[in-house]
PDB file of C-alpha atoms in Angstrom:
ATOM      1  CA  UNK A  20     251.299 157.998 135.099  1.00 46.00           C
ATOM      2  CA  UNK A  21     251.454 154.652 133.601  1.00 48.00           C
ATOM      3  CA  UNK A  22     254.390 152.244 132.683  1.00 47.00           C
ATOM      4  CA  UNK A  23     254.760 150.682 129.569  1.00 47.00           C
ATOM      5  CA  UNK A  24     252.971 147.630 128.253  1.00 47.00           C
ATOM      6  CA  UNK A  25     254.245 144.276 128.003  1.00 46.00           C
ATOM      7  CA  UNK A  26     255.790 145.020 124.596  1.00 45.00           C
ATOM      8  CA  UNK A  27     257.429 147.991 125.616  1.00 49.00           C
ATOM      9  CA  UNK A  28     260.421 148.416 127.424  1.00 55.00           C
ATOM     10  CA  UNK A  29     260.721 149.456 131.162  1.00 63.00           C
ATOM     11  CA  UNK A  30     263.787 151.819 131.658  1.00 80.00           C
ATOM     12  CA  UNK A  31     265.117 152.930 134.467  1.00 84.00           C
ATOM     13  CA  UNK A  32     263.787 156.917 134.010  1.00 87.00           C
ATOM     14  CA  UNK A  33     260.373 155.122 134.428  1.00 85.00           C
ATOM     15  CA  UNK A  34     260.879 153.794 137.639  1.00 88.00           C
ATOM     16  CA  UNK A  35     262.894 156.700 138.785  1.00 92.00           C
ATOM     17  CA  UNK A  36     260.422 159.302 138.316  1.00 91.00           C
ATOM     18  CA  UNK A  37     257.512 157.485 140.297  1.00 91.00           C
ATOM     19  CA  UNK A  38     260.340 156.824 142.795  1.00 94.00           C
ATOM     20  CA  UNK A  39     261.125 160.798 143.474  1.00 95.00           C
ATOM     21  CA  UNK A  40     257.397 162.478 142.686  1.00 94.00           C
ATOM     22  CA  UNK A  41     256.464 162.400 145.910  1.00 95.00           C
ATOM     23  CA  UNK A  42     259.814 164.024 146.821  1.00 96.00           C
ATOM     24  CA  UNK A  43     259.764 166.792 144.321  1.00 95.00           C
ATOM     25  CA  UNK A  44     256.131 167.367 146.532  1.00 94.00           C
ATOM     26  CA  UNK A  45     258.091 167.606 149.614  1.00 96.00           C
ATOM     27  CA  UNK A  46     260.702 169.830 148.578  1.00 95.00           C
ATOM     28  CA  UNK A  47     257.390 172.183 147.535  1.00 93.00           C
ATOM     29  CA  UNK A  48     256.335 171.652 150.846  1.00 93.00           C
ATOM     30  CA  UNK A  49     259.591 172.302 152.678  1.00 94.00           C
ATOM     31  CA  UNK A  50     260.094 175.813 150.302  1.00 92.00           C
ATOM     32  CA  UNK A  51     256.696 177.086 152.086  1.00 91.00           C
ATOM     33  CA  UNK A  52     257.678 175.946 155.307  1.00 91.00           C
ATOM     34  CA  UNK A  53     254.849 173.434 155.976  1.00 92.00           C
ATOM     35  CA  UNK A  54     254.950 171.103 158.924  1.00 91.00           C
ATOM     36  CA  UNK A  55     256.149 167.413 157.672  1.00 93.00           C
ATOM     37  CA  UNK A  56     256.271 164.476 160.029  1.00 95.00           C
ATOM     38  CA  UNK A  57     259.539 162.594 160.311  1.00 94.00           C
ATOM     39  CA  UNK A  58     258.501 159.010 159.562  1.00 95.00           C
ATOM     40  CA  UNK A  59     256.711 160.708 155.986  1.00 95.00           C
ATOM     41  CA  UNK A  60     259.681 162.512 155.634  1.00 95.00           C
ATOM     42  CA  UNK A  61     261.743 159.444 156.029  1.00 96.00           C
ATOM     43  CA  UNK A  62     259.739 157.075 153.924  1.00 96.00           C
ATOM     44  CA  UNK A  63     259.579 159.584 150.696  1.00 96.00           C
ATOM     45  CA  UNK A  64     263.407 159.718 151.309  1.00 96.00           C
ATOM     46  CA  UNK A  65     263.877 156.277 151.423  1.00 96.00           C
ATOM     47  CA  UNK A  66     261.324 155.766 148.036  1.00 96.00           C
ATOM     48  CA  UNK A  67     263.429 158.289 145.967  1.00 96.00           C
ATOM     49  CA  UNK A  68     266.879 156.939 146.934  1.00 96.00           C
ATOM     50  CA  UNK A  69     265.649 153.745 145.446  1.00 94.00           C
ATOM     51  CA  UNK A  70     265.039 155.579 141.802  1.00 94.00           C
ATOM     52  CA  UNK A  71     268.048 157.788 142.181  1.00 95.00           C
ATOM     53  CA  UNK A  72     270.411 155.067 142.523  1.00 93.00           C
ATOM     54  CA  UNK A  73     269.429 153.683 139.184  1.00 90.00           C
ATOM     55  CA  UNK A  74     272.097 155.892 137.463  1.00 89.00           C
ATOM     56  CA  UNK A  75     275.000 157.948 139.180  1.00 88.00           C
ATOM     57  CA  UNK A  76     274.067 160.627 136.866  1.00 90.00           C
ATOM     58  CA  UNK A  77     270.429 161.306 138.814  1.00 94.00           C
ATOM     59  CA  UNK A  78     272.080 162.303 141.948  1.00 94.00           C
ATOM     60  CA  UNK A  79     272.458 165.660 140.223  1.00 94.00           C
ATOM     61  CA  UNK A  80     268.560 165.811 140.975  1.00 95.00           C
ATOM     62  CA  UNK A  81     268.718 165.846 144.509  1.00 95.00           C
ATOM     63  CA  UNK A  82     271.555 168.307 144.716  1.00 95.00           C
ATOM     64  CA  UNK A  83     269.673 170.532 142.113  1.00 94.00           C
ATOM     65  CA  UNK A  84     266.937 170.869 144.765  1.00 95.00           C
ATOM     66  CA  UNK A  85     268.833 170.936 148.088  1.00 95.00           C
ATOM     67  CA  UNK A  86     270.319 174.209 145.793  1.00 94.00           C
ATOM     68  CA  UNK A  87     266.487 175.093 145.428  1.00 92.00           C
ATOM     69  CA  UNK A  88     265.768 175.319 148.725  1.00 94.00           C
ATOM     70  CA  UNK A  89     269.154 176.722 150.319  1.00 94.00           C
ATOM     71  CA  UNK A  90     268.397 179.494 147.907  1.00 89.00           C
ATOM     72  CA  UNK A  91     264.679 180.340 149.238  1.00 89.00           C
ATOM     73  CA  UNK A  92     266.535 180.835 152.478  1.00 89.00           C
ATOM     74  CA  UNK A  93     267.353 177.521 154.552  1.00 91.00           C
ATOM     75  CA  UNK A  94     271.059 177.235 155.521  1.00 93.00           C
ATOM     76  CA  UNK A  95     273.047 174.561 153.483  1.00 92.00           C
ATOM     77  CA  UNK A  96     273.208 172.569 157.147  1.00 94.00           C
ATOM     78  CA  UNK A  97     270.026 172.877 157.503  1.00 93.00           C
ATOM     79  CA  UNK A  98     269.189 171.500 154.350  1.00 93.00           C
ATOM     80  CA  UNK A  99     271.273 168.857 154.555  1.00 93.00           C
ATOM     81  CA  UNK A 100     269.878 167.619 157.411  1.00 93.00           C
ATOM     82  CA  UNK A 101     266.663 167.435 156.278  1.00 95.00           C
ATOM     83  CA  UNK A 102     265.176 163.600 157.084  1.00 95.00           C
ATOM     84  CA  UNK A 103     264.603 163.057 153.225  1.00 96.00           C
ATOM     85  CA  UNK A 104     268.152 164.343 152.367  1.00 96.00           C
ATOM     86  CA  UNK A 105     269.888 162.255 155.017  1.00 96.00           C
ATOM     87  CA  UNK A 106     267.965 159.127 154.108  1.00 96.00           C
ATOM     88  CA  UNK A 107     269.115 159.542 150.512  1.00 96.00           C
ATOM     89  CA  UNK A 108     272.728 160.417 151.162  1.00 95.00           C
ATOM     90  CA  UNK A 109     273.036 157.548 153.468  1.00 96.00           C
ATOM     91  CA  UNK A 110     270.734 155.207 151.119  1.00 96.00           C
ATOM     92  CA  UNK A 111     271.960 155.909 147.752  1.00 95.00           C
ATOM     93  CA  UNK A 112     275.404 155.157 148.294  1.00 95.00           C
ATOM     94  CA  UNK A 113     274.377 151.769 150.544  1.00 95.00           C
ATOM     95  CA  UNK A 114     272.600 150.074 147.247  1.00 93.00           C
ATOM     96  CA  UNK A 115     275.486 151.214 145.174  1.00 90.00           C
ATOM     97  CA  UNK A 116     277.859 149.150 147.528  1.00 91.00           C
ATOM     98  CA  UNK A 117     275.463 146.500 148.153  1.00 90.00           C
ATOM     99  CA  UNK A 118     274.919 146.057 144.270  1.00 84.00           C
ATOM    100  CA  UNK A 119     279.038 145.899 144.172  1.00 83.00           C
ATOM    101  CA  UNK A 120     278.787 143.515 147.149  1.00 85.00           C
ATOM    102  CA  UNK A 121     276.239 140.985 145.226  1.00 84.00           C
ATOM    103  CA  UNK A 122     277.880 141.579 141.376  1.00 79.00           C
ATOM    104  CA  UNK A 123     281.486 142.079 142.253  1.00 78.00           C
ATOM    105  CA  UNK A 124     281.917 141.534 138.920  1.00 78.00           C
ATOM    106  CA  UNK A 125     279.141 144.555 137.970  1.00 74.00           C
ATOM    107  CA  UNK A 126     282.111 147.442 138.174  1.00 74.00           C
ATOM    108  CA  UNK A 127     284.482 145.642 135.599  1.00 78.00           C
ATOM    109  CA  UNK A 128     281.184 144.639 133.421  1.00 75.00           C
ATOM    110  CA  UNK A 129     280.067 148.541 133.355  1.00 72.00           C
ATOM    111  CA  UNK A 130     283.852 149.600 132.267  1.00 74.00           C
ATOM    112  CA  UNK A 131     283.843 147.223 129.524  1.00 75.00           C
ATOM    113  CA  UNK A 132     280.082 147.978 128.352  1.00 70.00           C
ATOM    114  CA  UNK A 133     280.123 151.720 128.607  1.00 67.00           C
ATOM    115  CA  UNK A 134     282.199 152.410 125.248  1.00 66.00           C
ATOM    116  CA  UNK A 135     279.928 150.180 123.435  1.00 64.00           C
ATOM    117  CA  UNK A 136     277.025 152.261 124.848  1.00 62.00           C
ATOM    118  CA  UNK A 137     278.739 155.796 124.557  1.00 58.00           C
ATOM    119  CA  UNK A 138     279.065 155.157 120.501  1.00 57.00           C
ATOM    120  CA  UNK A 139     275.366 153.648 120.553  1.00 56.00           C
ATOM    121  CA  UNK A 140     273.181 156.010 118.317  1.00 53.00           C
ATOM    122  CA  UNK A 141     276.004 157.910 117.081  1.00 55.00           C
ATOM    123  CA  UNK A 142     279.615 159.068 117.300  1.00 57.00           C
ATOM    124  CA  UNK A 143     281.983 161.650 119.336  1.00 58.00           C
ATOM    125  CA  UNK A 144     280.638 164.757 117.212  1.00 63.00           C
ATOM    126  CA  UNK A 145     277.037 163.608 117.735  1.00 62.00           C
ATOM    127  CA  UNK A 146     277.942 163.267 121.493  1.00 61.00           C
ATOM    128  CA  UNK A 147     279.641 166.639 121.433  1.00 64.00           C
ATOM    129  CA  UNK A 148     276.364 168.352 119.912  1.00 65.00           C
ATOM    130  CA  UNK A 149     274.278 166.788 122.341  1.00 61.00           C
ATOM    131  CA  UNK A 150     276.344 168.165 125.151  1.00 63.00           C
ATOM    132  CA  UNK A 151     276.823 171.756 123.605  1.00 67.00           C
ATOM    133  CA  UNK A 152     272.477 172.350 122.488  1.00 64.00           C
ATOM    134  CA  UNK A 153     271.695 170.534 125.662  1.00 60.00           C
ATOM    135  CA  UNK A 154     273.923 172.846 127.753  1.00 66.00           C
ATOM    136  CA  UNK A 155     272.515 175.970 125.834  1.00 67.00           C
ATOM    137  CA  UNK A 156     269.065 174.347 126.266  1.00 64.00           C
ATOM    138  CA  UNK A 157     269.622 173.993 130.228  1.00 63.00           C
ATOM    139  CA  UNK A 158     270.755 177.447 130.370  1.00 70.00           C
ATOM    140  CA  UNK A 159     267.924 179.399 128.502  1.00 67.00           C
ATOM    141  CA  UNK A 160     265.157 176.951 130.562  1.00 67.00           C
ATOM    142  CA  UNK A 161     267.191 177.849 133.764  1.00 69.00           C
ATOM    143  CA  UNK A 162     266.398 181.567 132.821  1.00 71.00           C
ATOM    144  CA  UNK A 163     262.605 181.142 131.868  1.00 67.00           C
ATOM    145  CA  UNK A 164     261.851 179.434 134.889  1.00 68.00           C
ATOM    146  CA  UNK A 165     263.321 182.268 136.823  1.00 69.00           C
ATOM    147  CA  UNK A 166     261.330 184.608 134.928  1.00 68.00           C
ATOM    148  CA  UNK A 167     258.204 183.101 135.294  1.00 67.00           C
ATOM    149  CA  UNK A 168     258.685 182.810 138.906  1.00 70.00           C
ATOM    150  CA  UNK A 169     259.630 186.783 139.226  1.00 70.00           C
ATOM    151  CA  UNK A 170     256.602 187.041 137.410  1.00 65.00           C
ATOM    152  CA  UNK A 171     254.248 184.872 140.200  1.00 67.00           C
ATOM    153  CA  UNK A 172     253.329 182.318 137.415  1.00 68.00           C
ATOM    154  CA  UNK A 173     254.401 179.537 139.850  1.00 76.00           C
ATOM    155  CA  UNK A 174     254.054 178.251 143.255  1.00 83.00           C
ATOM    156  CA  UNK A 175     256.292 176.241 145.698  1.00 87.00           C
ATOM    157  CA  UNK A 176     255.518 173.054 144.358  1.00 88.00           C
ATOM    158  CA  UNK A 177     255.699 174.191 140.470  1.00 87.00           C
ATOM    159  CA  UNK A 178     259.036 175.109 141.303  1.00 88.00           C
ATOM    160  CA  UNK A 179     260.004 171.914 142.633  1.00 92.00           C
ATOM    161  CA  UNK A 180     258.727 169.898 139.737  1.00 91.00           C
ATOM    162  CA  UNK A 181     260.395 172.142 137.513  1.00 88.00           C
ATOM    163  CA  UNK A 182     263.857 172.761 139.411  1.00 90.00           C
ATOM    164  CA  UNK A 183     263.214 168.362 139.203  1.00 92.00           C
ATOM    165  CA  UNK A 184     262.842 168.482 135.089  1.00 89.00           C
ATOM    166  CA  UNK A 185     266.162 171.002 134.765  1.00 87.00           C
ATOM    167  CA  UNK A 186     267.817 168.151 136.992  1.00 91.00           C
ATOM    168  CA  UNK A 187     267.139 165.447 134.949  1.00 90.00           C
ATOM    169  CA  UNK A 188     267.545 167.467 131.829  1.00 85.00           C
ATOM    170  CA  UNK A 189     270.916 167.996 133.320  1.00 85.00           C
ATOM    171  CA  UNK A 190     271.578 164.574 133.142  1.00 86.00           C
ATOM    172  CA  UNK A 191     270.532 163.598 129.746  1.00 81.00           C
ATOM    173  CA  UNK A 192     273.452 166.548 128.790  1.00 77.00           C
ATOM    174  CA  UNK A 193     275.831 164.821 131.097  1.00 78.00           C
ATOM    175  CA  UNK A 194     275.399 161.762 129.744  1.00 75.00           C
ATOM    176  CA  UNK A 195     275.785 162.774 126.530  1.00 66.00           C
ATOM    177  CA  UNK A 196     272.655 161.023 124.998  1.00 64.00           C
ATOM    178  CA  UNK A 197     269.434 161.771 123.670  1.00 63.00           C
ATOM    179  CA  UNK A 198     267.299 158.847 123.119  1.00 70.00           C
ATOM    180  CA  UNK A 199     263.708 159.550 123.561  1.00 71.00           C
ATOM    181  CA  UNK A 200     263.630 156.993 126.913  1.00 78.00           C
ATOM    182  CA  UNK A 201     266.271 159.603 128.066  1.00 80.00           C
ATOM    183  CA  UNK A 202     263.799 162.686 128.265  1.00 79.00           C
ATOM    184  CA  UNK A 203     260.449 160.882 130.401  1.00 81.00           C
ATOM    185  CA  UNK A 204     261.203 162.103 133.641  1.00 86.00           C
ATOM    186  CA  UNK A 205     261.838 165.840 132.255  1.00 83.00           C
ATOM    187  CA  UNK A 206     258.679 165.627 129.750  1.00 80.00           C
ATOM    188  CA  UNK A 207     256.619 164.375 132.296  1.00 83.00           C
ATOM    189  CA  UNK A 208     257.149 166.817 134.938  1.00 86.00           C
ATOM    190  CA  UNK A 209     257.067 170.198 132.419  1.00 81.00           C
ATOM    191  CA  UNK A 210     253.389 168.739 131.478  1.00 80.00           C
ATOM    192  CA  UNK A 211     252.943 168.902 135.341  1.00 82.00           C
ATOM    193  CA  UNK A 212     254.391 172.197 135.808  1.00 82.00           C
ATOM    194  CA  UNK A 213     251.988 173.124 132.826  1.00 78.00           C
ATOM    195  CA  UNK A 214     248.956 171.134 133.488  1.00 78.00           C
ATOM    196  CA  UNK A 215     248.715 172.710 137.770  1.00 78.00           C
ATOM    197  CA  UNK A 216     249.271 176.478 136.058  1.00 75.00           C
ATOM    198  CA  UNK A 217     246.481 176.084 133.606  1.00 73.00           C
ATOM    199  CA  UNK A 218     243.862 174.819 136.576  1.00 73.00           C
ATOM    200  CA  UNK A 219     245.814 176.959 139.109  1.00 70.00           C
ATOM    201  CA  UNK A 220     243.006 180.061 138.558  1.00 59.00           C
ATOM    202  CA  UNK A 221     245.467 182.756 137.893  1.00 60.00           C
ATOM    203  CA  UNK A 222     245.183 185.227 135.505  1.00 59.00           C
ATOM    204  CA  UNK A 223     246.433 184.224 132.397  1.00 62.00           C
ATOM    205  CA  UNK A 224     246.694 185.506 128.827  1.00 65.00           C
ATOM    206  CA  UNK A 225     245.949 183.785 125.786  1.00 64.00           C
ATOM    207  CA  UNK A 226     248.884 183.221 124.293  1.00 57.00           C
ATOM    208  CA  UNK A 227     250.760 181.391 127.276  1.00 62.00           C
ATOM    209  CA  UNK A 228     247.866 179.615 127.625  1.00 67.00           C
ATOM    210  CA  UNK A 229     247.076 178.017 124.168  1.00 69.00           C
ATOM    211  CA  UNK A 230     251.225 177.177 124.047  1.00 64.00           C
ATOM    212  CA  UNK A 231     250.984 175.126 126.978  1.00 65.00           C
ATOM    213  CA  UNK A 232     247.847 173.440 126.291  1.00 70.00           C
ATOM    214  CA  UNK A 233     249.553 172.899 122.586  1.00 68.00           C
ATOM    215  CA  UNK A 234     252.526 171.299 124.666  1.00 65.00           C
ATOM    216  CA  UNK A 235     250.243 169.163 126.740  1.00 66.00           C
ATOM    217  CA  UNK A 236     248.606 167.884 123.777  1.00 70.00           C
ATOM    218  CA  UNK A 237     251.725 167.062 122.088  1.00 64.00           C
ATOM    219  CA  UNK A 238     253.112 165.344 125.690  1.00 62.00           C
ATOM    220  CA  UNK A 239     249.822 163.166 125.429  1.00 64.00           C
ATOM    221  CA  UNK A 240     250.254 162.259 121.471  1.00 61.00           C
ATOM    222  CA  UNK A 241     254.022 161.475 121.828  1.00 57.00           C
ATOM    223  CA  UNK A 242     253.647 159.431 125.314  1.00 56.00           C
ATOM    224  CA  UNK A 243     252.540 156.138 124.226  1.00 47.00           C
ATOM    225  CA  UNK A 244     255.975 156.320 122.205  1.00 49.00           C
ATOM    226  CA  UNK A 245     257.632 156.642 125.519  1.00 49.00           C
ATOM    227  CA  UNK A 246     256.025 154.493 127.945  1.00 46.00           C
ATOM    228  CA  UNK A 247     254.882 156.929 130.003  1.00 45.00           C
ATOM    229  CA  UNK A 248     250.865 158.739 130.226  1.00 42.00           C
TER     230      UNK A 248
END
């Protein structure tokens, strides 16, 4: 992964995907049951709550995969207490209020601000189609990926990565926006998910395999657009 040049702009999906890789590896690692050690545990908490606290809306990323794994069979306590998920419950809110603490002014600045950016790019029935394809978009990828993992086309971690996309795709369709910047974190981890299947060594037909080396390809040509490689 790279960030963007000099000339480009540095948005906060940039930093916020670097931030929570290495937790979207954990959660792979916790789904298989692998040993972690607290203080690595800890740190790739505390690393992730500093990208998810860039926007409210990303906390929906975190609670998509604490869903992940209470489904493949942990207890909701017991993934709650997970070190990583404690250190970003605790930490996320703590730089919210410490942000409010140094900017008291921040709050009132965001209420005024937000209309302006809410009608930037287009209007309420732009918004509204963004919300309605997005949420029909979340819904059949939500159904694909469970497919393909009925199907053994993905492992722990692929999951993970993938469960991490749908999360941010979520928020794109919460926010109601769709500028390119927007869609990083969720292009970027698909061309994972696609990139670790094609040199995974499973079987594989052709078809599948020519579409997602077309979408690599395409992630590749479009990235220096978005900042991200």
């Amino acid at each position: 992964l790279q960030l963007p040049t000099p000339e480009e702009q540095v948005n906060r999906e940039h930093v916020t995907l670097l931030a929570v890789l290495p937790y979207l590896v954990l959660v792979g690692a916790r789904i298989e049951r692998r040993t972690v050690p607290l203080s690595l545990a800890a740190t790739v908490g505390a690393l992730a709550a500093g990208g998810l606290a860039q926007k409210p809306f990303f906390v929906v990323v975190p609670l998509a995969l604490g869903l992940l794994e209470w489904r493949r069979g942990r207890s909701a306590l017991e993934v709650a207490s997970l070190p990583e998920h404690l250190v970003i419950g605790i930490s996320v809110p703590l730089i919210w209020l410490a942000q409010l603490a140094a900017a008291p002014g921040w709050l009132e600045a965001a209420r005024w601000y937000w209309p302006l950016y809410s009608r930037y790019g287009g209007g309420l029935a732009i918004q509204l189609g963004v919300l309605a394809s997005g949420a029909a978009s979340l819904v059949i990828a939500a159904i694909l990926l469970w497919r393909w993992r009925a199907r053994g086309h993905i492992d722990a971690e692929g999951e993970a990565l993938a469960v991490g996309a749908l999360g941010f795709f979520l928020c794109i369709v919460l926010q109601a926006r769709s500028l390119s910047y927007h869609f990083v974190p969720v292009v970027a981890l698909v061309a994972l998910v696609g990139l670790r299947w094609l040199v995974s060594g499973r079987d594989r037909t052709l078809v599948p395999a020519a579409l997602v080396s077309l979408l690599l390809v395409v992630v590749m040509l479009r990235s220096p657009w978005d900042g991200v490689r």
